[in-house]
Amino acid sequence: KKKKRRPVRVYMDGCFDMMHYGHCNALRQARALGDQLVVGVVSDAEITANKGPPVTPLHERIIMVSAVKWVDEVIPDAPYAITEEFMKKLFNECDIDYIIHGDDPCLLPDGTDAYALAKKAGRYKQIKRTEGVSSTDIVGRMLLCVRDRSVSGNQTHASLQRQFSHGHSQKIEDGGSSSGTRVSHFLPTSRRIVQFSNGKGPGPQARIVYIDGAFDLFHAGHVEILRLARGLGDFLLVGIHTDQTVSAHRGAHRPIMNLHERSLSVLACRYVDEVIIGAPWEVSKDMVRSFSLNLFA
Ligand code: CTP
Protein backbone atom coordinates (compact mmCIF):
# COMPACT_ATOMS: atom_id res chain seq x y z
CA LYS A 1 0.00 0.00 0.00
CA LYS A 2 1.27 3.45 -0.88
CA LYS A 3 2.13 5.62 2.11
CA LYS A 4 0.10 8.79 2.29
CA ARG A 5 2.22 11.70 1.07
CA ARG A 6 2.83 14.58 3.46
CA PRO A 7 1.07 17.72 2.23
CA VAL A 8 3.33 20.33 0.61
CA ARG A 9 3.08 23.53 2.66
CA VAL A 10 3.91 26.86 1.07
CA TYR A 11 4.35 30.28 2.67
CA MET A 12 3.61 33.66 1.15
CA ASP A 13 4.00 36.91 3.02
CA GLY A 14 2.97 40.43 2.27
CA CYS A 15 1.44 43.66 3.51
CA PHE A 16 -1.92 43.11 1.79
CA ASP A 17 -2.72 46.79 2.39
CA MET A 18 -5.95 47.92 0.68
CA MET A 19 -6.41 44.34 -0.45
CA HIS A 20 -7.25 43.94 -4.15
CA TYR A 21 -7.73 41.10 -6.65
CA GLY A 22 -4.00 41.27 -7.55
CA HIS A 23 -3.24 40.09 -4.01
CA CYS A 24 -5.96 37.41 -4.31
CA ASN A 25 -4.45 36.22 -7.58
CA ALA A 26 -1.02 35.99 -5.92
CA LEU A 27 -2.54 33.84 -3.15
CA ARG A 28 -4.31 31.67 -5.73
CA GLN A 29 -1.06 31.02 -7.62
CA ALA A 30 0.84 30.37 -4.37
CA ARG A 31 -1.74 27.82 -3.23
CA ALA A 32 -1.42 26.03 -6.59
CA LEU A 33 2.29 25.41 -5.84
CA GLY A 34 1.41 23.24 -2.84
CA ASP A 35 -1.41 21.65 -0.87
CA GLN A 36 -1.66 24.11 2.01
CA LEU A 37 -1.05 27.85 1.99
CA VAL A 38 0.20 29.68 5.08
CA VAL A 39 0.16 33.47 4.78
CA GLY A 40 2.29 35.84 6.84
CA VAL A 41 0.66 39.24 7.25
CA VAL A 42 3.32 41.85 7.96
CA SER A 43 2.89 43.91 11.14
CA ASP A 44 2.05 47.63 11.03
CA ALA A 45 5.41 48.52 12.61
CA GLU A 46 7.41 46.50 10.06
CA ILE A 47 5.52 48.04 7.12
CA THR A 48 6.03 51.54 8.55
CA ALA A 49 9.75 50.93 8.93
CA ASN A 50 10.15 49.53 5.41
CA LYS A 51 7.77 51.47 3.19
CA GLY A 52 5.72 53.92 5.21
CA PRO A 53 2.53 53.49 7.26
CA PRO A 54 -0.19 51.16 5.90
CA VAL A 55 -3.70 52.49 5.17
CA THR A 56 -5.46 49.44 6.64
CA PRO A 57 -4.42 48.29 10.14
CA LEU A 58 -3.23 44.73 10.85
CA HIS A 59 -6.54 43.41 12.25
CA GLU A 60 -8.35 44.47 9.08
CA ARG A 61 -5.63 43.08 6.81
CA ILE A 62 -5.91 39.76 8.67
CA ILE A 63 -9.70 39.66 8.12
CA MET A 64 -9.16 40.27 4.40
CA VAL A 65 -6.44 37.65 3.95
CA SER A 66 -8.30 35.04 6.04
CA ALA A 67 -11.41 35.52 3.89
CA VAL A 68 -9.61 34.48 0.70
CA LYS A 69 -10.62 30.94 -0.23
CA TRP A 70 -7.10 29.78 -1.10
CA VAL A 71 -5.69 30.62 2.35
CA ASP A 72 -5.40 27.80 4.90
CA GLU A 73 -3.55 29.48 7.79
CA VAL A 74 -2.51 32.99 8.72
CA ILE A 75 0.55 34.10 10.70
CA PRO A 76 -0.19 37.57 12.06
CA ASP A 77 2.63 40.05 12.74
CA ALA A 78 5.03 38.53 10.20
CA PRO A 79 8.39 40.25 9.63
CA TYR A 80 8.90 42.24 6.38
CA ALA A 81 12.11 40.39 5.49
CA ILE A 82 12.75 36.67 5.85
CA THR A 83 15.48 36.62 8.51
CA GLU A 84 17.58 33.56 9.36
CA GLU A 85 15.63 33.14 12.59
CA PHE A 86 12.19 33.46 10.99
CA MET A 87 13.16 31.09 8.19
CA LYS A 88 14.15 28.45 10.78
CA LYS A 89 10.78 28.91 12.45
CA LEU A 90 9.01 28.46 9.10
CA PHE A 91 10.92 25.29 8.22
CA ASN A 92 11.09 23.66 11.65
CA GLU A 93 7.95 24.77 13.46
CA CYS A 94 5.51 25.51 10.64
CA ASP A 95 6.65 22.70 8.31
CA ILE A 96 6.97 25.06 5.37
CA ASP A 97 8.49 23.64 2.18
CA TYR A 98 8.66 26.75 0.00
CA ILE A 99 8.59 30.51 0.44
CA ILE A 100 6.79 32.31 -2.36
CA HIS A 101 6.65 35.88 -3.64
CA GLY A 102 5.62 37.73 -6.79
CA ASP A 103 8.20 38.30 -9.54
CA ASP A 104 8.58 41.99 -8.67
CA PRO A 105 11.83 42.91 -6.89
CA CYS A 106 11.25 43.23 -3.14
CA LEU A 107 14.05 45.34 -1.72
CA LEU A 108 14.76 46.34 1.85
CA PRO A 109 15.59 49.99 2.65
CA ASP A 110 19.32 49.08 2.42
CA GLY A 111 18.84 47.83 -1.14
CA THR A 112 19.18 44.11 -0.40
CA ASP A 113 16.70 41.44 -1.51
CA ALA A 114 14.13 40.56 1.19
CA TYR A 115 14.13 36.92 -0.01
CA ALA A 116 17.90 36.44 -0.42
CA LEU A 117 18.17 33.87 2.39
CA ALA A 118 15.22 31.81 1.15
CA LYS A 119 16.72 31.82 -2.36
CA LYS A 120 20.10 30.71 -1.00
CA ALA A 121 18.43 27.86 0.87
CA GLY A 122 16.86 26.70 -2.41
CA ARG A 123 13.39 27.06 -0.92
CA TYR A 124 12.14 30.01 -2.92
CA LYS A 125 9.50 29.94 -5.67
CA GLN A 126 8.03 32.76 -7.70
CA ILE A 127 4.58 33.57 -9.03
CA LYS A 128 3.62 36.08 -11.71
CA ARG A 129 2.60 39.51 -10.46
CA THR A 130 -0.82 40.64 -11.70
CA GLU A 131 -0.62 43.54 -14.13
CA GLY A 132 -2.91 46.54 -14.01
CA VAL A 133 -3.54 46.77 -10.28
CA SER A 134 -1.67 47.95 -7.18
CA SER A 135 -2.48 49.88 -4.03
CA THR A 136 -0.72 52.87 -5.56
CA ASP A 137 -2.93 52.63 -8.64
CA ILE A 138 -6.10 52.43 -6.51
CA VAL A 139 -5.06 55.51 -4.52
CA GLY A 140 -4.53 57.26 -7.86
CA ARG A 141 -8.12 56.43 -8.85
CA MET A 142 -9.37 57.68 -5.47
CA LEU A 143 -7.50 60.95 -5.95
CA LEU A 144 -9.13 61.38 -9.33
CA CYS A 145 -12.45 60.86 -7.62
CA VAL A 146 -11.91 63.63 -5.02
CA ARG A 147 -9.90 66.04 -7.17
CA ASP A 148 -12.68 68.29 -8.35
CA ARG A 149 -14.33 68.64 -4.98
CA SER A 150 -14.25 71.50 -2.47
CA VAL A 151 -11.93 72.19 0.48
CA SER A 152 -12.72 68.90 2.24
CA GLY A 153 -11.94 67.10 -0.99
CA ASN A 154 -8.59 68.80 -1.17
CA GLN A 155 -7.83 67.73 2.36
CA THR A 156 -8.61 64.12 1.50
CA HIS A 157 -6.42 64.49 -1.55
CA ALA A 158 -3.53 65.86 0.51
CA SER A 159 -3.75 63.18 3.17
CA LEU A 160 -3.97 60.36 0.63
CA GLN A 161 -0.98 61.84 -1.23
CA ARG A 162 0.96 62.10 2.01
CA GLN A 163 0.21 58.54 3.03
CA PHE A 164 1.23 57.18 -0.29
CA SER A 165 4.09 59.37 -1.42
CA HIS A 166 6.54 57.75 0.98
CA GLY A 167 8.18 54.44 0.24
CA HIS A 168 6.20 53.67 -2.87
CA SER A 169 8.42 53.64 -5.88
CA GLN A 170 5.59 54.18 -8.32
CA LYS A 171 4.49 57.76 -8.91
CA ILE A 172 0.86 58.38 -8.15
CA GLU A 173 -0.94 59.51 -11.25
CA ASP A 174 -4.54 60.50 -11.24
CA GLY A 175 -5.10 59.86 -14.90
CA GLY A 176 -5.20 63.54 -15.83
CA SER A 177 -8.84 63.47 -16.75
CA SER A 178 -11.57 65.38 -14.97
CA SER A 179 -14.38 63.75 -16.88
CA GLY A 180 -14.86 61.07 -14.25
CA THR A 181 -13.48 58.30 -16.41
CA ARG A 182 -11.38 55.94 -14.36
CA VAL A 183 -8.10 54.63 -15.56
CA SER A 184 -8.09 50.91 -15.19
CA HIS A 185 -5.47 48.91 -17.03
CA PHE A 186 -7.22 45.67 -16.22
CA LEU A 187 -8.27 43.45 -19.10
CA PRO A 188 -10.85 40.91 -18.02
CA THR A 189 -10.38 37.50 -19.60
CA SER A 190 -12.68 34.50 -19.34
CA ARG A 191 -9.71 32.46 -18.11
CA ARG A 192 -9.14 34.70 -15.10
CA ILE A 193 -12.81 34.48 -14.14
CA VAL A 194 -12.71 30.68 -14.45
CA GLN A 195 -9.56 30.58 -12.30
CA PHE A 196 -11.39 32.47 -9.54
CA SER A 197 -14.62 30.45 -9.81
CA ASN A 198 -15.65 27.45 -7.75
CA GLY A 199 -17.12 25.79 -10.81
CA LYS A 200 -19.92 24.22 -8.80
CA GLY A 201 -23.62 24.97 -8.88
CA PRO A 202 -26.04 24.52 -6.01
CA GLY A 203 -27.21 21.01 -5.17
CA PRO A 204 -30.85 20.12 -5.91
CA GLN A 205 -32.03 20.74 -2.33
CA ALA A 206 -29.79 23.77 -1.65
CA ARG A 207 -31.25 26.88 -0.06
CA ILE A 208 -29.89 29.59 -2.33
CA VAL A 209 -29.27 32.98 -0.74
CA TYR A 210 -29.07 36.08 -2.93
CA ILE A 211 -27.36 39.33 -1.96
CA ASP A 212 -26.49 42.21 -4.27
CA GLY A 213 -24.43 45.37 -4.14
CA ALA A 214 -21.60 47.40 -5.61
CA PHE A 215 -18.85 45.77 -3.51
CA ASP A 216 -16.52 48.59 -4.51
CA LEU A 217 -13.07 48.63 -2.79
CA PHE A 218 -13.84 45.27 -1.19
CA HIS A 219 -13.28 45.57 2.57
CA ALA A 220 -13.77 43.89 5.96
CA GLY A 221 -17.41 45.06 6.18
CA HIS A 222 -18.20 43.30 2.91
CA VAL A 223 -16.54 40.11 4.16
CA GLU A 224 -18.67 40.18 7.31
CA ILE A 225 -21.97 40.68 5.48
CA LEU A 226 -21.12 37.88 3.02
CA ARG A 227 -20.27 35.57 5.93
CA LEU A 228 -23.62 36.31 7.56
CA ALA A 229 -25.51 35.90 4.28
CA ARG A 230 -23.86 32.54 3.57
CA GLY A 231 -24.87 31.39 7.05
CA LEU A 232 -28.56 31.82 6.12
CA GLY A 233 -28.50 29.02 3.54
CA ASP A 234 -26.37 26.53 1.62
CA PHE A 235 -25.32 28.47 -1.47
CA LEU A 236 -24.53 32.19 -1.73
CA LEU A 237 -25.14 33.93 -5.04
CA VAL A 238 -23.88 37.53 -5.15
CA GLY A 239 -25.21 40.04 -7.67
CA ILE A 240 -22.64 42.70 -8.59
CA HIS A 241 -24.21 45.88 -9.96
CA THR A 242 -22.95 47.27 -13.26
CA ASP A 243 -20.72 50.37 -13.33
CA GLN A 244 -23.65 52.35 -14.77
CA THR A 245 -25.99 51.28 -11.97
CA VAL A 246 -23.40 52.18 -9.31
CA SER A 247 -22.74 55.59 -10.93
CA ALA A 248 -26.46 56.30 -11.14
CA HIS A 249 -26.84 55.78 -7.39
CA ARG A 250 -23.51 56.95 -5.98
CA GLY A 251 -22.34 59.62 -8.41
CA ALA A 252 -20.21 59.86 -11.55
CA HIS A 253 -16.93 59.13 -9.78
CA ARG A 254 -18.03 55.76 -8.46
CA PRO A 255 -17.29 52.91 -8.64
CA ILE A 256 -13.50 53.10 -8.17
CA MET A 257 -13.08 49.48 -9.25
CA ASN A 258 -14.84 48.37 -12.43
CA LEU A 259 -17.40 45.57 -12.68
CA HIS A 260 -14.92 42.83 -13.48
CA GLU A 261 -12.45 43.90 -10.80
CA ARG A 262 -15.26 43.99 -8.22
CA SER A 263 -16.46 40.57 -9.38
CA LEU A 264 -13.00 39.02 -8.90
CA SER A 265 -12.67 40.40 -5.35
CA VAL A 266 -16.08 38.97 -4.42
CA LEU A 267 -15.35 35.62 -6.12
CA ALA A 268 -12.11 35.24 -4.15
CA CYS A 269 -14.09 35.38 -0.89
CA ARG A 270 -14.57 31.97 0.75
CA TYR A 271 -18.25 32.63 1.62
CA VAL A 272 -19.24 33.20 -2.00
CA ASP A 273 -20.36 30.37 -4.28
CA GLU A 274 -21.19 32.27 -7.45
CA VAL A 275 -21.56 35.83 -8.80
CA ILE A 276 -23.78 37.51 -11.35
CA ILE A 277 -21.46 39.86 -13.24
CA GLY A 278 -23.74 42.86 -13.81
CA ALA A 279 -26.87 42.34 -11.72
CA PRO A 280 -29.92 44.56 -12.11
CA TRP A 281 -30.82 47.05 -9.36
CA GLU A 282 -34.13 45.33 -8.81
CA VAL A 283 -34.55 41.58 -8.53
CA SER A 284 -37.00 40.49 -11.22
CA LYS A 285 -39.45 37.58 -11.17
CA ASP A 286 -37.44 36.06 -14.02
CA MET A 287 -34.30 36.12 -11.92
CA VAL A 288 -36.00 34.45 -8.98
CA ARG A 289 -37.22 31.73 -11.32
CA SER A 290 -34.09 31.13 -13.39
CA PHE A 291 -31.76 31.08 -10.38
CA SER A 292 -34.29 29.33 -8.07
CA LEU A 293 -33.64 31.96 -5.43
CA ASN A 294 -35.32 31.35 -2.12
CA LEU A 295 -33.70 33.63 0.42
CA PHE A 296 -32.76 37.29 0.12
CA ALA A 297 -30.14 38.79 2.40
N1 CTP B 1 1.17 41.03 -5.77
C1 CTP B 1 0.84 40.59 -7.06
N2 CTP B 1 0.22 41.43 -7.95
C2 CTP B 1 -0.08 42.71 -7.60
C3 CTP B 1 0.24 43.19 -6.29
C4 CTP B 1 0.86 42.31 -5.40
O1 CTP B 1 1.10 39.43 -7.39
N3 CTP B 1 -0.65 43.50 -8.51
C5 CTP B 1 1.83 40.10 -4.83
C6 CTP B 1 3.22 40.54 -4.38
O2 CTP B 1 4.21 40.19 -5.30
C7 CTP B 1 3.36 39.77 -3.08
C8 CTP B 1 1.94 39.66 -2.54
O3 CTP B 1 1.07 40.01 -3.65
O4 CTP B 1 3.87 38.46 -3.30
C9 CTP B 1 1.69 40.57 -1.36
O5 CTP B 1 1.92 41.88 -1.80
P1 CTP B 1 2.28 43.13 -0.88
O6 CTP B 1 3.31 42.82 0.10
O7 CTP B 1 1.05 43.73 -0.36
O8 CTP B 1 2.99 43.95 -2.01
P2 CTP B 1 2.84 45.14 -2.94
O9 CTP B 1 3.66 44.75 -4.11
O10 CTP B 1 3.26 46.33 -2.16
O11 CTP B 1 1.34 45.32 -3.40
P3 CTP B 1 0.78 46.76 -3.85
O12 CTP B 1 1.80 47.37 -4.75
O13 CTP B 1 -0.52 46.53 -4.53
O14 CTP B 1 0.62 47.54 -2.57
PDB file of C-alpha atoms in Angstrom, residues 3 20 26 31 74 88 92 150 153 156 170 172 178 181 189-190 194 197 204 211 214 219 230 237 248 258 266 277 290:
ATOM      1  CA  LYS A   3       2.130   5.621   2.113  1.00  0.00           C
ATOM      2  CA  HIS A  20      -7.253  43.941  -4.149  1.00  0.00           C
ATOM      3  CA  ALA A  26      -1.024  35.985  -5.919  1.00  0.00           C
ATOM      4  CA  ARG A  31      -1.741  27.823  -3.231  1.00  0.00           C
ATOM      5  CA  VAL A  74      -2.506  32.986   8.723  1.00  0.00           C
ATOM      6  CA  LYS A  88      14.153  28.455  10.776  1.00  0.00           C
ATOM      7  CA  ASN A  92      11.095  23.656  11.649  1.00  0.00           C
ATOM      8  CA  SER A 150     -14.253  71.495  -2.467  1.00  0.00           C
ATOM      9  CA  GLY A 153     -11.936  67.100  -0.989  1.00  0.00           C
ATOM     10  CA  THR A 156      -8.613  64.120   1.502  1.00  0.00           C
ATOM     11  CA  GLN A 170       5.590  54.179  -8.320  1.00  0.00           C
ATOM     12  CA  ILE A 172       0.859  58.383  -8.146  1.00  0.00           C
ATOM     13  CA  SER A 178     -11.568  65.382 -14.971  1.00  0.00           C
ATOM     14  CA  THR A 181     -13.476  58.296 -16.410  1.00  0.00           C
ATOM     15  CA  THR A 189     -10.375  37.498 -19.597  1.00  0.00           C
ATOM     16  CA  SER A 190     -12.677  34.504 -19.338  1.00  0.00           C
ATOM     17  CA  VAL A 194     -12.713  30.676 -14.450  1.00  0.00           C
ATOM     18  CA  SER A 197     -14.625  30.450  -9.813  1.00  0.00           C
ATOM     19  CA  PRO A 204     -30.846  20.124  -5.908  1.00  0.00           C
ATOM     20  CA  ILE A 211     -27.360  39.328  -1.960  1.00  0.00           C
ATOM     21  CA  ALA A 214     -21.595  47.397  -5.606  1.00  0.00           C
ATOM     22  CA  HIS A 219     -13.278  45.573   2.570  1.00  0.00           C
ATOM     23  CA  ARG A 230     -23.858  32.543   3.569  1.00  0.00           C
ATOM     24  CA  LEU A 237     -25.140  33.935  -5.042  1.00  0.00           C
ATOM     25  CA  ALA A 248     -26.464  56.295 -11.140  1.00  0.00           C
ATOM     26  CA  ASN A 258     -14.842  48.369 -12.426  1.00  0.00           C
ATOM     27  CA  VAL A 266     -16.076  38.967  -4.418  1.00  0.00           C
ATOM     28  CA  ILE A 277     -21.464  39.864 -13.242  1.00  0.00           C
ATOM     29  CA  SER A 290     -34.093  31.132 -13.391  1.00  0.00           C
TER      30      SER A 290
END
